[in-house]
Amino acid sequence: AQKITQTQPGMFVQEKEAVTLDCTYDTSDPSYGLFWYKQPSSGEMIFLIYQGSYDQQNATEGRYSLNFQKARKSANLVISASQLGDSAMYFCAMREGGIDSGYALNFGKGTSLLVTP
Amino acid sequence: DGGITQSPKYLFRKEGQNVTLSCEQNLNHDAMYWYRQDPGQGLRLIYYSQIVNDFQKGDIAEGYSVSREKKESFPLTVTSAQKNPTAFYLCASSPLTGTARSGNTIYFGEGSWLTVV
């Protein structure tokens, strides 16, 4: 079963506008972490933001914020004031389980974001 | 500079040939990972290692092999048993302190493109 679901294959946003990328997850583990990565066309994976399952406040990193709704099991990424350089693939990922799992990340299939002038 | 180095960036494999992708990190991370990325599939875990001389299979280990003889090195061999090896391969590393909800970020290399010719 898919543990991370990103329902938006592609999104458009106009420069300087805000955009929300959706992510829902599935786990029965009370201790987990949620991550967002950006992948530009060059292929590298760039870490953006992280949210722990016990964190009380939503994470923020500059123009990125994570809208964490634990009861709904959603962890949406909000990008404010979009820039042309934000055009990329965005992946939501989850880490769960004990140390035997190696704390490997499970990834969603990604959302392609295109920022237009 | 600290980071993860993957080589080669581009690799071509003939049918029936084994090829090895190199991954080196100087971040002193305990855990290392190999992921495969196909279009529309997101990232899928091939193998991971938490300690030298030990490694575990991920979700799609068939047709691949790894070794971890040194903490900083985690090479991936794509064997002839892998029937569809054309993909983008990403190596990653992470500290192993804390729990799954700890903010230990997984850092990625720049990836290697493997094509069967």
PDB file of C-alpha atoms in Angstrom:
ATOM      1  CA  ALA A   1       0.000   0.000   0.000  1.00  0.00           C
ATOM      2  CA  GLN A   2       1.183   3.465  -0.814  1.00  0.00           C
ATOM      3  CA  LYS A   3       2.395   5.175   2.354  1.00  0.00           C
ATOM      4  CA  ILE A   4       2.790   8.631   0.847  1.00  0.00           C
ATOM      5  CA  THR A   5       0.216  10.017  -1.584  1.00  0.00           C
ATOM      6  CA  GLN A   6       0.689  13.125  -3.652  1.00  0.00           C
ATOM      7  CA  THR A   7      -2.482  13.603  -5.677  1.00  0.00           C
ATOM      8  CA  GLN A   8      -1.330  16.499  -7.856  1.00  0.00           C
ATOM      9  CA  PRO A   9       0.878  15.302 -10.722  1.00  0.00           C
ATOM     10  CA  GLY A  10       1.319  18.880 -11.939  1.00  0.00           C
ATOM     11  CA  MET A  11       0.632  22.369 -10.668  1.00  0.00           C
ATOM     12  CA  PHE A  12       0.883  25.855 -12.134  1.00  0.00           C
ATOM     13  CA  VAL A  13       1.336  29.036 -10.144  1.00  0.00           C
ATOM     14  CA  GLN A  14       1.974  32.597 -11.135  1.00  0.00           C
ATOM     15  CA  GLU A  15       5.126  34.272  -9.934  1.00  0.00           C
ATOM     16  CA  LYS A  16       4.761  35.950  -6.503  1.00  0.00           C
ATOM     17  CA  GLU A  17       1.661  33.911  -5.674  1.00  0.00           C
ATOM     18  CA  ALA A  18       1.466  31.250  -2.964  1.00  0.00           C
ATOM     19  CA  VAL A  19       0.954  27.580  -3.790  1.00  0.00           C
ATOM     20  CA  THR A  20       0.053  24.512  -1.729  1.00  0.00           C
ATOM     21  CA  LEU A  21       1.322  21.060  -2.636  1.00  0.00           C
ATOM     22  CA  ASP A  22      -0.686  18.247  -1.085  1.00  0.00           C
ATOM     23  CA  CYS A  23       0.656  15.227   0.761  1.00  0.00           C
ATOM     24  CA  THR A  24      -1.166  12.580   2.766  1.00  0.00           C
ATOM     25  CA  TYR A  25       0.501   9.721   4.571  1.00  0.00           C
ATOM     26  CA  ASP A  26      -0.374   6.415   6.148  1.00  0.00           C
ATOM     27  CA  THR A  27       1.265   5.032   9.258  1.00  0.00           C
ATOM     28  CA  SER A  28       0.283   3.387  12.523  1.00  0.00           C
ATOM     29  CA  ASP A  29       3.565   4.329  14.127  1.00  0.00           C
ATOM     30  CA  PRO A  30       3.226   7.215  16.634  1.00  0.00           C
ATOM     31  CA  SER A  31       6.806   8.326  15.985  1.00  0.00           C
ATOM     32  CA  TYR A  32       7.525   9.473  12.472  1.00  0.00           C
ATOM     33  CA  GLY A  33       9.029  12.335  10.526  1.00  0.00           C
ATOM     34  CA  LEU A  34       7.800  14.057   7.394  1.00  0.00           C
ATOM     35  CA  PHE A  35      10.095  15.666   4.843  1.00  0.00           C
ATOM     36  CA  TRP A  36       9.793  17.675   1.670  1.00  0.00           C
ATOM     37  CA  TYR A  37      12.445  17.662  -1.044  1.00  0.00           C
ATOM     38  CA  LYS A  38      12.817  19.693  -4.228  1.00  0.00           C
ATOM     39  CA  GLN A  39      14.265  18.120  -7.354  1.00  0.00           C
ATOM     40  CA  PRO A  40      15.194  20.543 -10.159  1.00  0.00           C
ATOM     41  CA  SER A  41      15.822  19.285 -13.667  1.00  0.00           C
ATOM     42  CA  SER A  42      19.480  18.656 -12.778  1.00  0.00           C
ATOM     43  CA  GLY A  43      18.325  15.723 -10.657  1.00  0.00           C
ATOM     44  CA  GLU A  44      19.756  16.581  -7.252  1.00  0.00           C
ATOM     45  CA  MET A  45      17.441  16.228  -4.250  1.00  0.00           C
ATOM     46  CA  ILE A  46      17.351  19.361  -2.114  1.00  0.00           C
ATOM     47  CA  PHE A  47      15.987  19.136   1.430  1.00  0.00           C
ATOM     48  CA  LEU A  48      13.398  21.841   2.135  1.00  0.00           C
ATOM     49  CA  ILE A  49      11.606  21.261   5.402  1.00  0.00           C
ATOM     50  CA  TYR A  50      10.934  18.716   8.131  1.00  0.00           C
ATOM     51  CA  GLN A  51       8.116  18.028  10.625  1.00  0.00           C
ATOM     52  CA  GLY A  52       8.258  15.558  13.513  1.00  0.00           C
ATOM     53  CA  SER A  53       5.114  13.735  14.559  1.00  0.00           C
ATOM     54  CA  TYR A  54       5.247  15.165  18.075  1.00  0.00           C
ATOM     55  CA  ASP A  55       5.975  18.726  17.014  1.00  0.00           C
ATOM     56  CA  GLN A  56       3.248  21.043  18.205  1.00  0.00           C
ATOM     57  CA  GLN A  57       3.892  23.835  15.753  1.00  0.00           C
ATOM     58  CA  ASN A  58       3.990  23.755  11.985  1.00  0.00           C
ATOM     59  CA  ALA A  59       7.502  23.873  10.585  1.00  0.00           C
ATOM     60  CA  THR A  60       8.682  26.910   8.653  1.00  0.00           C
ATOM     61  CA  GLU A  61      11.851  27.524   6.650  1.00  0.00           C
ATOM     62  CA  GLY A  62      11.981  30.852   4.890  1.00  0.00           C
ATOM     63  CA  ARG A  63       9.321  30.825   2.154  1.00  0.00           C
ATOM     64  CA  TYR A  64       8.427  27.214   2.915  1.00  0.00           C
ATOM     65  CA  SER A  65       5.952  26.145   5.545  1.00  0.00           C
ATOM     66  CA  LEU A  66       4.424  22.790   6.319  1.00  0.00           C
ATOM     67  CA  ASN A  67       0.718  22.622   7.099  1.00  0.00           C
ATOM     68  CA  PHE A  68       0.684  19.615   9.418  1.00  0.00           C
ATOM     69  CA  GLN A  69      -2.757  18.190  10.215  1.00  0.00           C
ATOM     70  CA  LYS A  70      -2.049  15.084  12.234  1.00  0.00           C
ATOM     71  CA  ALA A  71      -5.622  13.854  12.583  1.00  0.00           C
ATOM     72  CA  ARG A  72      -6.074  14.038   8.806  1.00  0.00           C
ATOM     73  CA  LYS A  73      -2.597  12.593   8.215  1.00  0.00           C
ATOM     74  CA  SER A  74      -1.701  15.385   5.873  1.00  0.00           C
ATOM     75  CA  ALA A  75       1.500  17.390   5.532  1.00  0.00           C
ATOM     76  CA  ASN A  76       1.007  19.951   2.819  1.00  0.00           C
ATOM     77  CA  LEU A  77       3.857  22.171   1.650  1.00  0.00           C
ATOM     78  CA  VAL A  78       3.094  25.852   1.241  1.00  0.00           C
ATOM     79  CA  ILE A  79       5.430  27.962  -0.857  1.00  0.00           C
ATOM     80  CA  SER A  80       4.847  31.681  -0.454  1.00  0.00           C
ATOM     81  CA  ALA A  81       5.819  34.331  -2.998  1.00  0.00           C
ATOM     82  CA  SER A  82       6.685  31.828  -5.727  1.00  0.00           C
ATOM     83  CA  GLN A  83       9.763  32.465  -7.831  1.00  0.00           C
ATOM     84  CA  LEU A  84      10.663  31.194 -11.286  1.00  0.00           C
ATOM     85  CA  GLY A  85      13.430  29.141  -9.697  1.00  0.00           C
ATOM     86  CA  ASP A  86      10.831  27.211  -7.728  1.00  0.00           C
ATOM     87  CA  SER A  87       9.871  25.308 -10.881  1.00  0.00           C
ATOM     88  CA  ALA A  88      10.819  21.710 -10.091  1.00  0.00           C
ATOM     89  CA  MET A  89       9.529  18.356  -8.884  1.00  0.00           C
ATOM     90  CA  TYR A  90       8.559  18.274  -5.223  1.00  0.00           C
ATOM     91  CA  PHE A  91       8.547  15.103  -3.182  1.00  0.00           C
ATOM     92  CA  CYS A  92       6.939  14.373   0.153  1.00  0.00           C
ATOM     93  CA  ALA A  93       8.595  11.642   2.219  1.00  0.00           C
ATOM     94  CA  MET A  94       8.102   9.900   5.541  1.00  0.00           C
ATOM     95  CA  ARG A  95      10.436   8.209   7.968  1.00  0.00           C
ATOM     96  CA  GLU A  96       8.939   5.716  10.432  1.00  0.00           C
ATOM     97  CA  GLY A  97       9.796   2.634  12.419  1.00  0.00           C
ATOM     98  CA  GLY A  98      12.654   1.695  14.667  1.00  0.00           C
ATOM     99  CA  ILE A  99      16.367   1.862  13.978  1.00  0.00           C
ATOM    100  CA  ASP A 100      16.193  -1.540  12.258  1.00  0.00           C
ATOM    101  CA  SER A 101      14.466   0.200   9.373  1.00  0.00           C
ATOM    102  CA  GLY A 102      17.593   2.269   8.936  1.00  0.00           C
ATOM    103  CA  TYR A 103      15.326   5.281   9.112  1.00  0.00           C
ATOM    104  CA  ALA A 104      14.995   5.127   5.324  1.00  0.00           C
ATOM    105  CA  LEU A 105      12.529   7.490   3.698  1.00  0.00           C
ATOM    106  CA  ASN A 106       9.393   6.429   1.824  1.00  0.00           C
ATOM    107  CA  PHE A 107       8.650   8.822  -1.013  1.00  0.00           C
ATOM    108  CA  GLY A 108       5.518   9.912  -2.806  1.00  0.00           C
ATOM    109  CA  LYS A 109       5.437  10.089  -6.597  1.00  0.00           C
ATOM    110  CA  GLY A 110       5.974  13.804  -6.633  1.00  0.00           C
ATOM    111  CA  THR A 111       4.302  16.955  -7.915  1.00  0.00           C
ATOM    112  CA  SER A 112       5.689  18.936 -10.819  1.00  0.00           C
ATOM    113  CA  LEU A 113       5.429  22.663 -10.145  1.00  0.00           C
ATOM    114  CA  LEU A 114       5.707  25.228 -12.893  1.00  0.00           C
ATOM    115  CA  VAL A 115       5.973  28.891 -11.955  1.00  0.00           C
ATOM    116  CA  THR A 116       4.909  31.248 -14.734  1.00  0.00           C
ATOM    117  CA  PRO A 117       5.860  34.926 -15.133  1.00  0.00           C
TER     118      PRO A 117
ATOM    119  CA  ASP B   1      33.477  20.521   0.904  1.00  0.00           C
ATOM    120  CA  GLY B   2      31.409  17.998   2.839  1.00  0.00           C
ATOM    121  CA  GLY B   3      28.937  15.963   0.876  1.00  0.00           C
ATOM    122  CA  ILE B   4      28.120  12.892  -1.126  1.00  0.00           C
ATOM    123  CA  THR B   5      29.895  12.125  -4.373  1.00  0.00           C
ATOM    124  CA  GLN B   6      28.432   9.773  -6.945  1.00  0.00           C
ATOM    125  CA  SER B   7      30.218   8.596 -10.050  1.00  0.00           C
ATOM    126  CA  PRO B   8      29.908   8.287 -12.909  1.00  0.00           C
ATOM    127  CA  LYS B   9      27.212  10.807 -13.739  1.00  0.00           C
ATOM    128  CA  TYR B  10      26.267   8.909 -16.909  1.00  0.00           C
ATOM    129  CA  LEU B  11      26.826   5.217 -17.561  1.00  0.00           C
ATOM    130  CA  PHE B  12      25.881   2.935 -20.407  1.00  0.00           C
ATOM    131  CA  ARG B  13      25.500  -0.785 -19.906  1.00  0.00           C
ATOM    132  CA  LYS B  14      25.388  -3.504 -22.487  1.00  0.00           C
ATOM    133  CA  GLU B  15      23.002  -6.405 -22.133  1.00  0.00           C
ATOM    134  CA  GLY B  16      24.356  -9.027 -19.721  1.00  0.00           C
ATOM    135  CA  GLN B  17      26.944  -6.736 -18.208  1.00  0.00           C
ATOM    136  CA  ASN B  18      27.429  -5.874 -14.542  1.00  0.00           C
ATOM    137  CA  VAL B  19      28.141  -2.243 -13.722  1.00  0.00           C
ATOM    138  CA  THR B  20      29.082  -0.559 -10.436  1.00  0.00           C
ATOM    139  CA  LEU B  21      28.003   2.884  -9.297  1.00  0.00           C
ATOM    140  CA  SER B  22      30.242   4.588  -6.793  1.00  0.00           C
ATOM    141  CA  CYS B  23      29.046   6.520  -3.738  1.00  0.00           C
ATOM    142  CA  GLU B  24      31.381   8.233  -1.261  1.00  0.00           C
ATOM    143  CA  GLN B  25      30.455  10.490   1.671  1.00  0.00           C
ATOM    144  CA  ASN B  26      32.617  12.565   3.990  1.00  0.00           C
ATOM    145  CA  LEU B  27      29.821  13.558   6.365  1.00  0.00           C
ATOM    146  CA  ASN B  28      30.695  10.830   8.878  1.00  0.00           C
ATOM    147  CA  HIS B  29      27.158   9.477   8.591  1.00  0.00           C
ATOM    148  CA  ASP B  30      26.445   5.980   9.802  1.00  0.00           C
ATOM    149  CA  ALA B  31      23.606   5.191   7.402  1.00  0.00           C
ATOM    150  CA  MET B  32      23.794   5.069   3.637  1.00  0.00           C
ATOM    151  CA  TYR B  33      21.080   4.344   1.081  1.00  0.00           C
ATOM    152  CA  TRP B  34      20.538   3.636  -2.592  1.00  0.00           C
ATOM    153  CA  TYR B  35      17.363   4.734  -4.336  1.00  0.00           C
ATOM    154  CA  ARG B  36      16.138   4.207  -7.863  1.00  0.00           C
ATOM    155  CA  GLN B  37      14.003   6.789  -9.653  1.00  0.00           C
ATOM    156  CA  ASP B  38      11.854   6.064 -12.698  1.00  0.00           C
ATOM    157  CA  PRO B  39       9.577   8.643 -14.352  1.00  0.00           C
ATOM    158  CA  GLY B  40       6.320   8.966 -12.416  1.00  0.00           C
ATOM    159  CA  GLN B  41       7.441   6.495  -9.756  1.00  0.00           C
ATOM    160  CA  GLY B  42       9.124   8.664  -7.199  1.00  0.00           C
ATOM    161  CA  LEU B  43      12.110   7.163  -5.381  1.00  0.00           C
ATOM    162  CA  ARG B  44      12.224   3.509  -4.392  1.00  0.00           C
ATOM    163  CA  LEU B  45      14.650   2.041  -1.880  1.00  0.00           C
ATOM    164  CA  ILE B  46      17.092  -0.574  -3.199  1.00  0.00           C
ATOM    165  CA  TYR B  47      19.445  -1.195  -0.244  1.00  0.00           C
ATOM    166  CA  TYR B  48      20.494   0.500   2.950  1.00  0.00           C
ATOM    167  CA  SER B  49      23.319   0.096   5.411  1.00  0.00           C
ATOM    168  CA  GLN B  50      23.537   1.228   9.023  1.00  0.00           C
ATOM    169  CA  ILE B  51      27.037   0.039   9.808  1.00  0.00           C
ATOM    170  CA  VAL B  52      30.177  -1.207   8.107  1.00  0.00           C
ATOM    171  CA  ASN B  53      29.948  -4.775   6.782  1.00  0.00           C
ATOM    172  CA  ASP B  54      26.167  -4.872   7.200  1.00  0.00           C
ATOM    173  CA  PHE B  55      23.345  -3.953   4.837  1.00  0.00           C
ATOM    174  CA  GLN B  56      19.661  -4.723   4.304  1.00  0.00           C
ATOM    175  CA  LYS B  57      17.436  -5.097   1.279  1.00  0.00           C
ATOM    176  CA  GLY B  58      14.955  -2.391   0.470  1.00  0.00           C
ATOM    177  CA  ASP B  59      11.792  -2.674  -1.594  1.00  0.00           C
ATOM    178  CA  ILE B  60      13.414  -3.459  -4.954  1.00  0.00           C
ATOM    179  CA  ALA B  61      16.714  -5.239  -4.182  1.00  0.00           C
ATOM    180  CA  GLU B  62      16.426  -7.963  -6.826  1.00  0.00           C
ATOM    181  CA  GLY B  63      19.148  -7.670  -9.456  1.00  0.00           C
ATOM    182  CA  TYR B  64      21.317  -5.390  -7.316  1.00  0.00           C
ATOM    183  CA  SER B  65      24.159  -5.936  -4.862  1.00  0.00           C
ATOM    184  CA  VAL B  66      26.038  -3.656  -2.467  1.00  0.00           C
ATOM    185  CA  SER B  67      28.997  -3.674  -0.100  1.00  0.00           C
ATOM    186  CA  ARG B  68      29.982  -1.531   2.864  1.00  0.00           C
ATOM    187  CA  GLU B  69      33.628  -2.161   3.567  1.00  0.00           C
ATOM    188  CA  LYS B  70      34.258   1.390   4.723  1.00  0.00           C
ATOM    189  CA  LYS B  71      31.993   3.824   6.529  1.00  0.00           C
ATOM    190  CA  GLU B  72      32.344   6.405   3.790  1.00  0.00           C
ATOM    191  CA  SER B  73      31.741   4.132   0.800  1.00  0.00           C
ATOM    192  CA  PHE B  74      28.628   2.266  -0.384  1.00  0.00           C
ATOM    193  CA  PRO B  75      28.967   1.089  -4.011  1.00  0.00           C
ATOM    194  CA  LEU B  76      25.995  -0.364  -5.892  1.00  0.00           C
ATOM    195  CA  THR B  77      26.391  -3.082  -8.511  1.00  0.00           C
ATOM    196  CA  VAL B  78      23.659  -3.455 -11.079  1.00  0.00           C
ATOM    197  CA  THR B  79      23.877  -7.071 -12.165  1.00  0.00           C
ATOM    198  CA  SER B  80      22.767  -8.738 -15.366  1.00  0.00           C
ATOM    199  CA  ALA B  81      19.841 -10.154 -13.382  1.00  0.00           C
ATOM    200  CA  GLN B  82      18.282  -6.693 -13.278  1.00  0.00           C
ATOM    201  CA  LYS B  83      16.081  -6.823 -16.370  1.00  0.00           C
ATOM    202  CA  ASN B  84      15.173  -3.173 -16.581  1.00  0.00           C
ATOM    203  CA  PRO B  85      18.082  -1.197 -15.152  1.00  0.00           C
ATOM    204  CA  THR B  86      17.627   2.022 -17.111  1.00  0.00           C
ATOM    205  CA  ALA B  87      16.916   4.619 -14.422  1.00  0.00           C
ATOM    206  CA  PHE B  88      18.298   7.450 -12.311  1.00  0.00           C
ATOM    207  CA  TYR B  89      20.131   6.200  -9.207  1.00  0.00           C
ATOM    208  CA  LEU B  90      20.509   8.295  -6.081  1.00  0.00           C
ATOM    209  CA  CYS B  91      22.793   7.606  -3.153  1.00  0.00           C
ATOM    210  CA  ALA B  92      22.076   9.175   0.223  1.00  0.00           C
ATOM    211  CA  SER B  93      23.362   9.237   3.780  1.00  0.00           C
ATOM    212  CA  SER B  94      22.076  10.186   7.211  1.00  0.00           C
ATOM    213  CA  PRO B  95      23.076  10.191  10.870  1.00  0.00           C
ATOM    214  CA  LEU B  96      21.421   7.469  12.924  1.00  0.00           C
ATOM    215  CA  THR B  97      20.957   9.279  16.194  1.00  0.00           C
ATOM    216  CA  GLY B  98      17.569   9.790  17.811  1.00  0.00           C
ATOM    217  CA  THR B  99      14.353   8.244  16.565  1.00  0.00           C
ATOM    218  CA  ALA B 100      12.286   8.180  13.396  1.00  0.00           C
ATOM    219  CA  ARG B 101      10.816  11.536  14.319  1.00  0.00           C
ATOM    220  CA  SER B 102      14.203  13.120  14.845  1.00  0.00           C
ATOM    221  CA  GLY B 103      15.134  15.784  12.371  1.00  0.00           C
ATOM    222  CA  ASN B 104      18.085  13.858  10.950  1.00  0.00           C
ATOM    223  CA  THR B 105      17.990  14.836   7.335  1.00  0.00           C
ATOM    224  CA  ILE B 106      18.893  12.411   4.584  1.00  0.00           C
ATOM    225  CA  TYR B 107      21.350  14.061   2.205  1.00  0.00           C
ATOM    226  CA  PHE B 108      21.581  13.019  -1.423  1.00  0.00           C
ATOM    227  CA  GLY B 109      24.286  12.850  -4.017  1.00  0.00           C
ATOM    228  CA  GLU B 110      23.760  14.301  -7.476  1.00  0.00           C
ATOM    229  CA  GLY B 111      22.723  10.971  -8.966  1.00  0.00           C
ATOM    230  CA  SER B 112      23.858   8.654 -11.732  1.00  0.00           C
ATOM    231  CA  TRP B 113      22.017   8.016 -14.983  1.00  0.00           C
ATOM    232  CA  LEU B 114      22.241   4.403 -16.152  1.00  0.00           C
ATOM    233  CA  THR B 115      21.134   3.459 -19.655  1.00  0.00           C
ATOM    234  CA  VAL B 116      21.096   0.013 -21.248  1.00  0.00           C
ATOM    235  CA  VAL B 117      22.328  -0.022 -24.851  1.00  0.00           C
TER     236      VAL B 117
END
